PDB file of C-alpha atoms in Angstrom:
ATOM      1  CA  MET A1093      83.092  58.823 147.898  1.00 60.00           C
ATOM      2  CA  LYS A1094      83.399  60.241 144.723  1.00 67.00           C
ATOM      3  CA  GLY A1095      85.762  63.438 143.757  1.00 69.00           C
ATOM      4  CA  MET A1096      83.967  66.641 142.530  1.00 77.00           C
ATOM      5  CA  THR A1097      84.280  69.014 139.174  1.00 83.00           C
ATOM      6  CA  LEU A1098      87.532  70.160 137.257  1.00 85.00           C
ATOM      7  CA  ILE A1099      86.734  73.957 138.762  1.00 89.00           C
ATOM      8  CA  VAL A1100      86.444  72.509 142.234  1.00 86.00           C
ATOM      9  CA  LYS A1101      89.847  70.212 141.626  1.00 87.00           C
ATOM     10  CA  LYS A1102      91.800  73.053 140.440  1.00 89.00           C
ATOM     11  CA  SER A1103      90.922  75.389 143.234  1.00 90.00           C
ATOM     12  CA  THR A1104      91.768  73.043 145.505  1.00 89.00           C
ATOM     13  CA  GLN A1105      95.471  72.520 143.865  1.00 88.00           C
ATOM     14  CA  LEU A1106      95.820  76.170 144.395  1.00 91.00           C
ATOM     15  CA  ILE A1107      94.554  76.807 148.148  1.00 91.00           C
ATOM     16  CA  ALA A1108      94.692  73.752 150.025  1.00 89.00           C
ATOM     17  CA  GLY A1109      98.625  74.016 150.222  1.00 90.00           C
ATOM     18  CA  ILE A1110      98.334  77.906 151.547  1.00 93.00           C
ATOM     19  CA  ILE A1111      95.998  76.642 153.741  1.00 91.00           C
ATOM     20  CA  PHE A1112      98.426  73.777 155.374  1.00 91.00           C
ATOM     21  CA  MET A1113     101.126  76.782 155.375  1.00 92.00           C
ATOM     22  CA  TYR A1114      99.356  78.821 157.573  1.00 91.00           C
ATOM     23  CA  GLY A1115      98.358  76.463 160.016  1.00 89.00           C
ATOM     24  CA  ILE A1116     101.499  75.736 160.201  1.00 90.00           C
ATOM     25  CA  TYR A1117     102.502  79.587 161.004  1.00 90.00           C
ATOM     26  CA  VAL A1118      99.923  79.519 163.925  1.00 89.00           C
ATOM     27  CA  ILE A1119     101.158  76.632 165.258  1.00 88.00           C
ATOM     28  CA  VAL A1120     105.148  78.101 165.545  1.00 87.00           C
ATOM     29  CA  HIS A1121     104.335  81.216 166.344  1.00 87.00           C
ATOM     30  CA  GLY A1122     101.751  80.175 169.309  1.00 83.00           C
ATOM     31  CA  HIS A1123     103.614  81.486 171.801  1.00 82.00           C
ATOM     32  CA  LEU A1124     103.718  84.861 169.949  1.00 83.00           C
ATOM     33  CA  THR A1125     100.529  85.881 168.964  1.00 83.00           C
ATOM     34  CA  PRO A1126      97.134  84.581 169.434  1.00 84.00           C
ATOM     35  CA  GLY A1127      95.900  80.661 168.001  1.00 80.00           C
ATOM     36  CA  GLY A1128      98.460  77.905 169.745  1.00 80.00           C
ATOM     37  CA  GLY A1129      98.407  74.508 168.959  1.00 81.00           C
ATOM     38  CA  PHE A1130      95.149  73.840 169.345  1.00 86.00           C
ATOM     39  CA  ALA A1131      93.370  76.602 166.644  1.00 88.00           C
ATOM     40  CA  GLY A1132      96.640  75.364 164.136  1.00 89.00           C
ATOM     41  CA  GLY A1133      96.343  71.789 164.033  1.00 87.00           C
ATOM     42  CA  VAL A1134      92.734  72.015 163.315  1.00 89.00           C
ATOM     43  CA  ILE A1135      93.222  74.429 160.520  1.00 90.00           C
ATOM     44  CA  ILE A1136      95.997  71.717 158.979  1.00 89.00           C
ATOM     45  CA  ALA A1137      92.969  69.463 159.543  1.00 88.00           C
ATOM     46  CA  GLY A1138      90.653  71.719 157.372  1.00 89.00           C
ATOM     47  CA  SER A1139      92.987  71.882 154.262  1.00 90.00           C
ATOM     48  CA  LEU A1140      93.088  67.777 154.429  1.00 85.00           C
ATOM     49  CA  ILE A1141      89.886  67.422 154.624  1.00 85.00           C
ATOM     50  CA  LEU A1142      89.700  69.739 151.804  1.00 86.00           C
ATOM     51  CA  VAL A1143      91.474  67.952 149.600  1.00 85.00           C
ATOM     52  CA  THR A1144      89.727  64.496 150.813  1.00 82.00           C
ATOM     53  CA  LEU A1145      86.701  66.247 149.611  1.00 82.00           C
ATOM     54  CA  ALA A1146      87.888  67.666 146.336  1.00 84.00           C
ATOM     55  CA  TYR A1147      89.455  64.748 144.745  1.00 81.00           C
ATOM     56  CA  GLY A1148      87.417  62.037 146.783  1.00 74.00           C
ATOM     57  CA  GLY A1149      88.516  58.788 149.166  1.00 64.00           C
ATOM     58  CA  GLU A1150      90.195  56.228 145.582  1.00 65.00           C
ATOM     59  CA  PHE A1151      92.383  59.501 144.443  1.00 64.00           C
ATOM     60  CA  LEU A1152      94.680  59.414 148.342  1.00 60.00           C
ATOM     61  CA  LYS A1153      94.489  55.708 148.758  1.00 58.00           C
ATOM     62  CA  LEU A1154      92.624  56.194 152.239  1.00 56.00           C
ATOM     63  CA  VAL A1155      91.799  52.758 152.980  1.00 55.00           C
ATOM     64  CA  LYS A1156      95.343  52.119 154.047  1.00 52.00           C
ATOM     65  CA  GLU A1157      96.281  56.191 155.830  1.00 48.00           C
ATOM     66  CA  GLU A1158      93.684  55.616 158.395  1.00 54.00           C
ATOM     67  CA  ALA A1159      96.282  53.541 160.088  1.00 59.00           C
ATOM     68  CA  GLY A1160      98.869  56.140 159.486  1.00 61.00           C
ATOM     69  CA  THR A1161      96.693  59.019 161.325  1.00 61.00           C
ATOM     70  CA  THR A1162      96.193  56.999 164.429  1.00 65.00           C
ATOM     71  CA  ILE A1163      99.651  56.559 165.010  1.00 70.00           C
ATOM     72  CA  ILE A1164     100.864  59.522 164.362  1.00 68.00           C
ATOM     73  CA  GLU A1165      98.088  61.023 166.801  1.00 67.00           C
ATOM     74  CA  SER A1166      99.248  58.344 169.734  1.00 70.00           C
ATOM     75  CA  MET A1167     103.145  59.395 168.994  1.00 71.00           C
ATOM     76  CA  ALA A1168     101.898  63.514 169.485  1.00 68.00           C
ATOM     77  CA  THR A1169     100.281  62.824 172.911  1.00 69.00           C
ATOM     78  CA  ILE A1170     103.401  60.110 174.064  1.00 73.00           C
ATOM     79  CA  MET A1171     105.498  62.862 172.916  1.00 71.00           C
ATOM     80  CA  VAL A1172     103.975  65.446 174.993  1.00 69.00           C
ATOM     81  CA  ILE A1173     103.769  63.503 177.976  1.00 71.00           C
ATOM     82  CA  MET A1174     107.671  62.786 177.808  1.00 71.00           C
ATOM     83  CA  ILE A1175     108.369  66.279 177.351  1.00 69.00           C
ATOM     84  CA  ALA A1176     106.609  67.009 180.569  1.00 65.00           C
ATOM     85  CA  THR A1177     108.026  64.099 181.949  1.00 66.00           C
ATOM     86  CA  ALA A1178     111.877  65.337 180.960  1.00 65.00           C
ATOM     87  CA  GLY A1179     111.151  68.554 183.459  1.00 61.00           C
ATOM     88  CA  PHE A1180     111.650  65.757 186.422  1.00 60.00           C
ATOM     89  CA  PHE A1181     115.266  65.211 184.735  1.00 63.00           C
ATOM     90  CA  PHE A1182     116.884  69.220 184.690  1.00 62.00           C
ATOM     91  CA  GLY A1183     116.751  71.808 187.600  1.00 56.00           C
ATOM     92  CA  THR A1184     113.489  71.781 189.863  1.00 58.00           C
ATOM     93  CA  LYS A1185     111.861  68.330 190.671  1.00 58.00           C
ATOM     94  CA  ILE A1186     108.360  69.538 189.257  1.00 62.00           C
ATOM     95  CA  PHE A1187     106.169  67.548 186.494  1.00 63.00           C
ATOM     96  CA  PHE A1188     105.699  70.688 183.562  1.00 63.00           C
ATOM     97  CA  ASN A1189     108.567  72.453 184.639  1.00 63.00           C
ATOM     98  CA  ASN A1190     110.178  74.482 181.849  1.00 66.00           C
ATOM     99  CA  PHE A1191     113.554  73.592 181.223  1.00 66.00           C
ATOM    100  CA  LEU A1192     114.898  75.137 178.566  1.00 68.00           C
ATOM    101  CA  PRO A1193     116.444  78.633 178.620  1.00 69.00           C
ATOM    102  CA  ARG A1194     113.901  81.445 178.601  1.00 71.00           C
ATOM    103  CA  GLY A1195     115.506  83.978 175.053  1.00 70.00           C
ATOM    104  CA  VAL A1196     114.936  87.193 174.901  1.00 70.00           C
ATOM    105  CA  VAL A1197     110.836  87.607 175.113  1.00 71.00           C
ATOM    106  CA  ALA A1198     108.548  88.057 171.866  1.00 69.00           C
ATOM    107  CA  GLN A1199     111.288  86.217 169.995  1.00 72.00           C
ATOM    108  CA  LEU A1200     110.275  83.555 167.548  1.00 72.00           C
ATOM    109  CA  ILE A1201     113.325  81.989 169.715  1.00 73.00           C
ATOM    110  CA  SER A1202     111.995  81.445 172.818  1.00 74.00           C
ATOM    111  CA  ALA A1203     109.974  80.603 175.870  1.00 70.00           C
ATOM    112  CA  GLY A1204     111.689  77.615 176.585  1.00 74.00           C
ATOM    113  CA  VAL A1205     109.520  74.495 175.688  1.00 77.00           C
ATOM    114  CA  ILE A1206     106.286  75.662 175.264  1.00 80.00           C
ATOM    115  CA  PRO A1207     107.083  75.892 171.188  1.00 82.00           C
ATOM    116  CA  LEU A1208     107.005  72.098 171.844  1.00 81.00           C
ATOM    117  CA  TYR A1209     104.614  71.454 173.659  1.00 80.00           C
ATOM    118  CA  ASN A1210     102.132  73.484 171.097  1.00 84.00           C
ATOM    119  CA  ILE A1211     103.925  71.557 167.632  1.00 83.00           C
ATOM    120  CA  PHE A1212     102.973  68.160 169.361  1.00 82.00           C
ATOM    121  CA  VAL A1213      99.617  69.223 170.531  1.00 83.00           C
ATOM    122  CA  GLY A1214      98.490  71.001 166.984  1.00 84.00           C
ATOM    123  CA  THR A1215      99.980  67.508 165.521  1.00 83.00           C
ATOM    124  CA  GLU A1216      97.514  65.178 168.003  1.00 83.00           C
ATOM    125  CA  VAL A1217      94.631  67.224 167.185  1.00 84.00           C
ATOM    126  CA  ALA A1218      95.333  67.952 163.351  1.00 84.00           C
ATOM    127  CA  ALA A1219      95.090  63.562 163.246  1.00 81.00           C
ATOM    128  CA  SER A1220      92.525  63.596 165.713  1.00 82.00           C
ATOM    129  CA  ILE A1221      89.998  65.954 163.839  1.00 84.00           C
ATOM    130  CA  PHE A1222      91.012  64.147 160.601  1.00 81.00           C
ATOM    131  CA  ILE A1223      90.495  60.665 161.602  1.00 78.00           C
ATOM    132  CA  ILE A1224      86.959  61.875 163.216  1.00 80.00           C
ATOM    133  CA  PHE A1225      86.282  63.371 159.748  1.00 80.00           C
ATOM    134  CA  LEU A1226      87.402  59.557 157.683  1.00 76.00           C
ATOM    135  CA  SER A1227      85.665  57.534 159.911  1.00 74.00           C
ATOM    136  CA  LEU A1228      82.316  59.274 159.876  1.00 74.00           C
ATOM    137  CA  VAL A1229      82.253  60.077 156.366  1.00 70.00           C
ATOM    138  CA  ILE A1230      84.440  56.759 154.336  1.00 65.00           C
ATOM    139  CA  PHE A1231      83.844  53.960 156.776  1.00 62.00           C
ATOM    140  CA  LYS A1232      80.457  54.290 155.069  1.00 58.00           C
ATOM    141  CA  GLU A1233      81.838  52.168 151.573  1.00 55.00           C
ATOM    142  CA  GLU A1234      83.564  49.862 153.569  1.00 53.00           C
ATOM    143  CA  SER A1235      80.284  48.158 154.998  1.00 49.00           C
ATOM    144  CA  PRO A1236      79.156  44.868 152.855  1.00 50.00           C
ATOM    145  CA  GLN A1237      75.725  46.463 152.008  1.00 43.00           C
TER     146      GLN A1237
ATOM    147  CA  MET B 603      78.713  96.985 174.074  1.00 79.00           C
ATOM    148  CA  GLU B 604      76.060  95.251 176.565  1.00 83.00           C
ATOM    149  CA  LEU B 605      73.571  96.203 173.809  1.00 89.00           C
ATOM    150  CA  SER B 606      74.991  94.693 170.927  1.00 88.00           C
ATOM    151  CA  ILE B 607      76.068  91.588 173.124  1.00 89.00           C
ATOM    152  CA  SER B 608      72.158  91.271 173.488  1.00 90.00           C
ATOM    153  CA  ILE B 609      71.242  91.805 170.288  1.00 91.00           C
ATOM    154  CA  ILE B 610      73.902  88.314 169.133  1.00 90.00           C
ATOM    155  CA  ILE B 611      72.370  86.331 171.884  1.00 91.00           C
ATOM    156  CA  GLY B 612      69.072  87.085 170.802  1.00 92.00           C
ATOM    157  CA  LEU B 613      69.874  85.724 166.993  1.00 91.00           C
ATOM    158  CA  MET B 614      71.434  82.713 168.885  1.00 91.00           C
ATOM    159  CA  ILE B 615      68.468  82.018 170.635  1.00 92.00           C
ATOM    160  CA  LEU B 616      66.738  82.310 167.028  1.00 92.00           C
ATOM    161  CA  GLY B 617      69.142  80.264 165.417  1.00 91.00           C
ATOM    162  CA  ALA B 618      68.806  77.962 167.528  1.00 91.00           C
ATOM    163  CA  LEU B 619      64.887  77.598 168.000  1.00 91.00           C
ATOM    164  CA  TYR B 620      64.946  76.689 163.996  1.00 90.00           C
ATOM    165  CA  ALA B 621      67.856  74.667 164.144  1.00 88.00           C
ATOM    166  CA  ILE B 622      65.572  72.836 166.076  1.00 86.00           C
ATOM    167  CA  HIS B 623      62.065  72.813 164.753  1.00 85.00           C
ATOM    168  CA  ALA B 624      63.357  73.082 160.430  1.00 82.00           C
ATOM    169  CA  LYS B 625      61.469  70.263 158.362  1.00 81.00           C
ATOM    170  CA  ASP B 626      65.025  70.419 156.514  1.00 84.00           C
ATOM    171  CA  LEU B 627      68.368  68.397 157.977  1.00 86.00           C
ATOM    172  CA  LEU B 628      70.441  70.398 155.628  1.00 87.00           C
ATOM    173  CA  SER B 629      69.084  73.838 157.044  1.00 88.00           C
ATOM    174  CA  SER B 630      69.096  72.848 160.599  1.00 88.00           C
ATOM    175  CA  VAL B 631      72.560  72.211 160.241  1.00 89.00           C
ATOM    176  CA  ILE B 632      73.708  75.384 158.578  1.00 88.00           C
ATOM    177  CA  ALA B 633      71.236  77.209 161.115  1.00 90.00           C
ATOM    178  CA  CYS B 634      73.503  75.527 164.169  1.00 89.00           C
ATOM    179  CA  GLY B 635      76.303  77.830 162.069  1.00 89.00           C
ATOM    180  CA  ILE B 636      74.438  80.723 163.071  1.00 90.00           C
ATOM    181  CA  VAL B 637      74.819  80.000 166.813  1.00 91.00           C
ATOM    182  CA  GLY B 638      78.678  79.119 166.326  1.00 90.00           C
ATOM    183  CA  TYR B 639      79.484  82.069 164.598  1.00 91.00           C
ATOM    184  CA  SER B 640      77.208  84.992 166.292  1.00 91.00           C
ATOM    185  CA  LEU B 641      79.760  83.432 169.557  1.00 91.00           C
ATOM    186  CA  VAL B 642      82.805  84.327 167.395  1.00 92.00           C
ATOM    187  CA  ILE B 643      81.691  87.634 167.024  1.00 91.00           C
ATOM    188  CA  CYS B 644      80.561  88.041 170.828  1.00 90.00           C
ATOM    189  CA  PHE B 645      84.166  86.326 171.571  1.00 90.00           C
ATOM    190  CA  LEU B 646      85.795  89.461 169.909  1.00 90.00           C
ATOM    191  CA  LEU B 647      83.530  91.987 171.163  1.00 89.00           C
ATOM    192  CA  LEU B 648      84.856  90.509 174.862  1.00 87.00           C
ATOM    193  CA  LYS B 649      88.254  90.958 173.353  1.00 85.00           C
ATOM    194  CA  ALA B 650      89.102  87.797 173.385  1.00 85.00           C
ATOM    195  CA  PRO B 651      90.875  86.571 170.452  1.00 87.00           C
ATOM    196  CA  ASP B 652      92.704  83.289 170.872  1.00 86.00           C
ATOM    197  CA  LEU B 653      89.129  81.910 171.617  1.00 88.00           C
ATOM    198  CA  ALA B 654      87.894  83.504 168.642  1.00 90.00           C
ATOM    199  CA  ILE B 655      90.469  82.019 165.958  1.00 89.00           C
ATOM    200  CA  VAL B 656      89.290  78.516 168.230  1.00 87.00           C
ATOM    201  CA  GLN B 657      85.256  78.589 167.568  1.00 90.00           C
ATOM    202  CA  ILE B 658      85.522  79.798 164.139  1.00 90.00           C
ATOM    203  CA  VAL B 659      88.103  77.101 162.823  1.00 88.00           C
ATOM    204  CA  VAL B 660      86.303  74.523 164.937  1.00 88.00           C
ATOM    205  CA  ASP B 661      82.979  75.532 163.841  1.00 90.00           C
ATOM    206  CA  THR B 662      83.761  75.339 160.300  1.00 88.00           C
ATOM    207  CA  ILE B 663      85.271  71.719 160.954  1.00 87.00           C
ATOM    208  CA  THR B 664      82.063  70.645 162.382  1.00 87.00           C
ATOM    209  CA  LEU B 665      79.407  72.156 160.179  1.00 89.00           C
ATOM    210  CA  ILE B 666      81.449  70.919 156.717  1.00 84.00           C
ATOM    211  CA  ILE B 667      81.639  67.330 158.317  1.00 81.00           C
ATOM    212  CA  MET B 668      77.858  67.461 159.466  1.00 84.00           C
ATOM    213  CA  VAL B 669      76.850  68.772 155.823  1.00 85.00           C
ATOM    214  CA  ALA B 670      78.708  65.787 154.618  1.00 78.00           C
ATOM    215  CA  VAL B 671      77.271  63.399 156.638  1.00 79.00           C
ATOM    216  CA  VAL B 672      74.026  64.443 156.059  1.00 83.00           C
ATOM    217  CA  LEU B 673      74.286  64.889 151.940  1.00 79.00           C
ATOM    218  CA  ASP B 674      75.122  61.074 152.687  1.00 73.00           C
ATOM    219  CA  SER B 675      72.454  60.061 154.760  1.00 74.00           C
ATOM    220  CA  SER B 676      68.607  61.375 154.609  1.00 74.00           C
ATOM    221  CA  ARG B 677      67.655  64.501 154.774  1.00 75.00           C
ATOM    222  CA  GLU B 678      64.266  64.036 155.941  1.00 76.00           C
ATOM    223  CA  GLU B 679      63.529  64.128 159.695  1.00 73.00           C
ATOM    224  CA  SER B 680      62.042  60.937 160.990  1.00 72.00           C
ATOM    225  CA  TYR B 681      59.326  61.707 163.594  1.00 70.00           C
ATOM    226  CA  SER B 682      56.910  59.914 166.075  1.00 70.00           C
ATOM    227  CA  LYS B 683      53.783  60.224 167.432  1.00 74.00           C
ATOM    228  CA  LEU B 684      53.853  61.158 171.436  1.00 73.00           C
ATOM    229  CA  ASP B 685      52.277  59.015 173.301  1.00 80.00           C
ATOM    230  CA  THR B 686      51.645  58.366 177.374  1.00 84.00           C
ATOM    231  CA  LYS B 687      55.320  57.561 177.621  1.00 85.00           C
ATOM    232  CA  GLY B 688      56.333  61.046 176.133  1.00 83.00           C
ATOM    233  CA  TYR B 689      54.102  63.431 178.127  1.00 88.00           C
ATOM    234  CA  ILE B 690      55.317  61.929 181.341  1.00 91.00           C
ATOM    235  CA  SER B 691      59.082  62.551 179.956  1.00 90.00           C
ATOM    236  CA  ALA B 692      58.079  65.965 178.842  1.00 89.00           C
ATOM    237  CA  ALA B 693      56.628  66.711 182.041  1.00 93.00           C
ATOM    238  CA  THR B 694      59.610  65.565 183.868  1.00 94.00           C
ATOM    239  CA  GLY B 695      61.622  67.838 181.629  1.00 94.00           C
ATOM    240  CA  ILE B 696      60.019  71.293 182.204  1.00 95.00           C
ATOM    241  CA  LEU B 697      59.764  70.379 186.180  1.00 96.00           C
ATOM    242  CA  MET B 698      63.511  69.854 186.117  1.00 96.00           C
ATOM    243  CA  ILE B 699      63.586  73.043 184.248  1.00 95.00           C
ATOM    244  CA  VAL B 700      61.216  74.796 186.797  1.00 96.00           C
ATOM    245  CA  VAL B 701      63.660  73.748 189.723  1.00 96.00           C
ATOM    246  CA  LEU B 702      66.986  74.478 188.546  1.00 95.00           C
ATOM    247  CA  LEU B 703      65.670  77.895 187.451  1.00 94.00           C
ATOM    248  CA  TYR B 704      64.718  78.480 191.071  1.00 94.00           C
ATOM    249  CA  PHE B 705      68.030  77.280 192.681  1.00 92.00           C
ATOM    250  CA  PHE B 706      69.951  79.561 189.644  1.00 91.00           C
ATOM    251  CA  ALA B 707      67.886  82.728 190.805  1.00 90.00           C
ATOM    252  CA  ILE B 708      68.757  81.971 194.944  1.00 89.00           C
ATOM    253  CA  SER B 709      72.395  81.539 193.634  1.00 88.00           C
ATOM    254  CA  VAL B 710      72.749  84.373 191.461  1.00 84.00           C
ATOM    255  CA  GLN B 711      72.289  87.420 193.937  1.00 82.00           C
ATOM    256  CA  SER B 712      75.113  86.166 195.902  1.00 80.00           C
ATOM    257  CA  LEU B 713      77.450  86.713 192.388  1.00 78.00           C
ATOM    258  CA  ASP B 714      79.539  89.970 191.359  1.00 73.00           C
ATOM    259  CA  VAL B 715      78.327  92.199 188.648  1.00 72.00           C
ATOM    260  CA  LEU B 716      80.251  90.416 185.267  1.00 66.00           C
ATOM    261  CA  GLY B 717      83.135  91.525 184.776  1.00 63.00           C
ATOM    262  CA  THR B 718      83.660  93.167 188.084  1.00 68.00           C
ATOM    263  CA  SER B 719      85.265  90.453 190.339  1.00 67.00           C
ATOM    264  CA  SER B 720      88.779  90.034 190.104  1.00 64.00           C
ATOM    265  CA  LEU B 721      90.505  86.368 191.130  1.00 69.00           C
ATOM    266  CA  ARG B 722      93.038  86.031 192.939  1.00 70.00           C
ATOM    267  CA  MET B 723      94.860  83.840 191.147  1.00 71.00           C
ATOM    268  CA  ALA B 724      94.503  85.883 187.710  1.00 73.00           C
ATOM    269  CA  ASN B 725      96.445  88.972 189.788  1.00 75.00           C
ATOM    270  CA  TYR B 726      99.017  86.589 190.260  1.00 76.00           C
ATOM    271  CA  TYR B 727      99.248  85.109 186.580  1.00 77.00           C
ATOM    272  CA  ILE B 728      98.718  88.776 184.614  1.00 77.00           C
ATOM    273  CA  GLU B 729     101.885  89.836 187.183  1.00 79.00           C
ATOM    274  CA  GLY B 730     104.616  89.828 185.164  1.00 73.00           C
ATOM    275  CA  ALA B 731     103.317  86.372 183.085  1.00 72.00           C
ATOM    276  CA  ALA B 732     105.975  87.627 180.249  1.00 72.00           C
ATOM    277  CA  GLN B 733     109.255  87.068 182.568  1.00 73.00           C
ATOM    278  CA  LYS B 734     108.276  84.014 184.400  1.00 73.00           C
ATOM    279  CA  THR B 735     107.623  82.012 181.415  1.00 73.00           C
ATOM    280  CA  GLY B 736     109.182  83.247 178.781  1.00 73.00           C
ATOM    281  CA  SER B 737     105.918  83.519 176.268  1.00 75.00           C
ATOM    282  CA  ALA B 738     104.729  87.010 175.008  1.00 77.00           C
ATOM    283  CA  ASN B 739     101.461  85.707 174.327  1.00 79.00           C
ATOM    284  CA  LEU B 740     100.159  85.638 178.325  1.00 81.00           C
ATOM    285  CA  VAL B 741      97.308  83.269 177.085  1.00 82.00           C
ATOM    286  CA  THR B 742      99.647  80.423 175.964  1.00 82.00           C
ATOM    287  CA  GLY B 743     102.161  80.695 178.883  1.00 80.00           C
ATOM    288  CA  VAL B 744      98.888  79.925 181.048  1.00 81.00           C
ATOM    289  CA  VAL B 745      97.562  77.046 179.185  1.00 80.00           C
ATOM    290  CA  PHE B 746     101.326  75.433 178.904  1.00 78.00           C
ATOM    291  CA  ASP B 747     102.953  76.529 182.213  1.00 76.00           C
ATOM    292  CA  PHE B 748     100.932  77.797 184.789  1.00 77.00           C
ATOM    293  CA  ARG B 749      98.321  74.831 183.677  1.00 78.00           C
ATOM    294  CA  GLY B 750      99.946  72.368 181.883  1.00 76.00           C
ATOM    295  CA  TYR B 751      97.887  69.266 183.517  1.00 80.00           C
ATOM    296  CA  ASP B 752      94.661  70.764 181.909  1.00 84.00           C
ATOM    297  CA  THR B 753      96.144  70.833 178.861  1.00 81.00           C
ATOM    298  CA  MET B 754      97.617  67.132 178.660  1.00 79.00           C
ATOM    299  CA  GLY B 755      94.557  66.390 180.163  1.00 83.00           C
ATOM    300  CA  GLU B 756      92.690  67.746 177.179  1.00 83.00           C
ATOM    301  CA  ALA B 757      95.000  65.993 175.174  1.00 80.00           C
ATOM    302  CA  VAL B 758      94.118  62.673 176.174  1.00 81.00           C
ATOM    303  CA  VAL B 759      90.704  63.425 176.131  1.00 87.00           C
ATOM    304  CA  LEU B 760      90.691  63.954 172.295  1.00 83.00           C
ATOM    305  CA  VAL B 761      92.509  60.552 172.241  1.00 80.00           C
ATOM    306  CA  THR B 762      89.879  59.167 173.837  1.00 85.00           C
ATOM    307  CA  ALA B 763      87.286  60.396 172.071  1.00 86.00           C
ATOM    308  CA  VAL B 764      88.861  59.420 168.774  1.00 80.00           C
ATOM    309  CA  LEU B 765      89.100  55.643 170.272  1.00 81.00           C
ATOM    310  CA  GLY B 766      85.524  55.417 170.850  1.00 84.00           C
ATOM    311  CA  VAL B 767      84.661  56.510 167.769  1.00 81.00           C
ATOM    312  CA  LEU B 768      86.939  54.354 166.062  1.00 76.00           C
ATOM    313  CA  THR B 769      85.292  51.602 167.816  1.00 77.00           C
ATOM    314  CA  ILE B 770      81.600  52.977 167.540  1.00 78.00           C
ATOM    315  CA  LEU B 771      81.702  53.157 163.626  1.00 73.00           C
ATOM    316  CA  ARG B 772      83.864  50.116 162.720  1.00 66.00           C
ATOM    317  CA  LEU B 773      81.580  48.353 160.775  1.00 60.00           C
ATOM    318  CA  LYS B 774      84.252  45.764 159.857  1.00 58.00           C
ATOM    319  CA  GLY B 775      85.581  43.244 162.297  1.00 54.00           C
ATOM    320  CA  LYS B 776      89.325  42.986 162.393  1.00 54.00           C
ATOM    321  CA  LYS B 777      90.545  39.546 160.503  1.00 51.00           C
TER     322      LYS B 777
END
C-alpha cells in the first residue's frame, strides 16, 4: 500500500500522537469519567490506523509486525483472566473478587482492580481492531497475483 | 424528546434504505454512516454517554475500514437476474416477516411503557454502588465488578473473531 501526499503526512505527524495520548487518558480514567477500556482501545487503534493509511505499509515494515499484535492481544486476554483468578487467593474465594483496597471514591488511584481490568481490556481491544484492519488491507498485497 | 427521537429514527430508516439501493458502493458505505451517527445522537438524548462514546468511535473506525476496502476492490455492485429460486426465497422472507410481526404484536401488549419499568436488580445496583465497588463511574463498576463474567466473555469473543479473520483472510499458507 502506498502512502499519501506530503500534506497528509505532516498533519498525521501533528495529530496521531495527540489521539494516542487521548486514548490512554480515556482508558486510565475509565473508572471516573464516561469511557473505559473498550472506547479507549478503539481510539488507540484509530491513531495506529491513521499512521498506517498516511505512510503506507513499507514505512512501518508491517509484514513482520502483524505477529507482534496477535501476541500482545493474547497476552492481554490472559492477563484479564489471571487477575480474575487472583481473586480466589485473597479474602473471599470468589472469581472476579475485588481484592485490592478501594481507596477514596473519585480519586485517580482507587476502585481496587477495576483500573487494571480497564488497562488490559484496552490493550486487547486496540490490538484486535488493528489486526483486523491490517488483515483486510495489507494481506491483499502478499497474494501471488 | 420523543418527537426528536422519532425524527432521528426516521432519518436512520431513510439512510438504511438508501444504503441498500445506491448504485455506487462508496456512497452506500457513507449512507451506513448516517445510521451509526444518528444512533449516537439517540444515545446522547437518552443520557447514555458511555454508549455514545463507544458507538461514535467504533462507527468511525468501521467506516474507515470499509472505505479502504471499497477503494481497494471494485466500486460497482454485482447484479444478478431474479429467477424462480429467487422469487421463492423472497416470498419465504416476506412470510417470515409477517409471522414475526404477528407474534411481536401479541407480546408487546404485556410490556410496560418504555422507560417506566424498574427492575429489581437495577435498583440493587444503583443503591450505594460507588461504596461497594469504589468506582465513581457506575457503568464501569457494573461492567467490571457485578458483571465481570460478561466482560470476560466479550474479550474472549473478540479474540476468537480475530482468529477467525486471520484464518479466512490468510492467502499464503504457512511454510
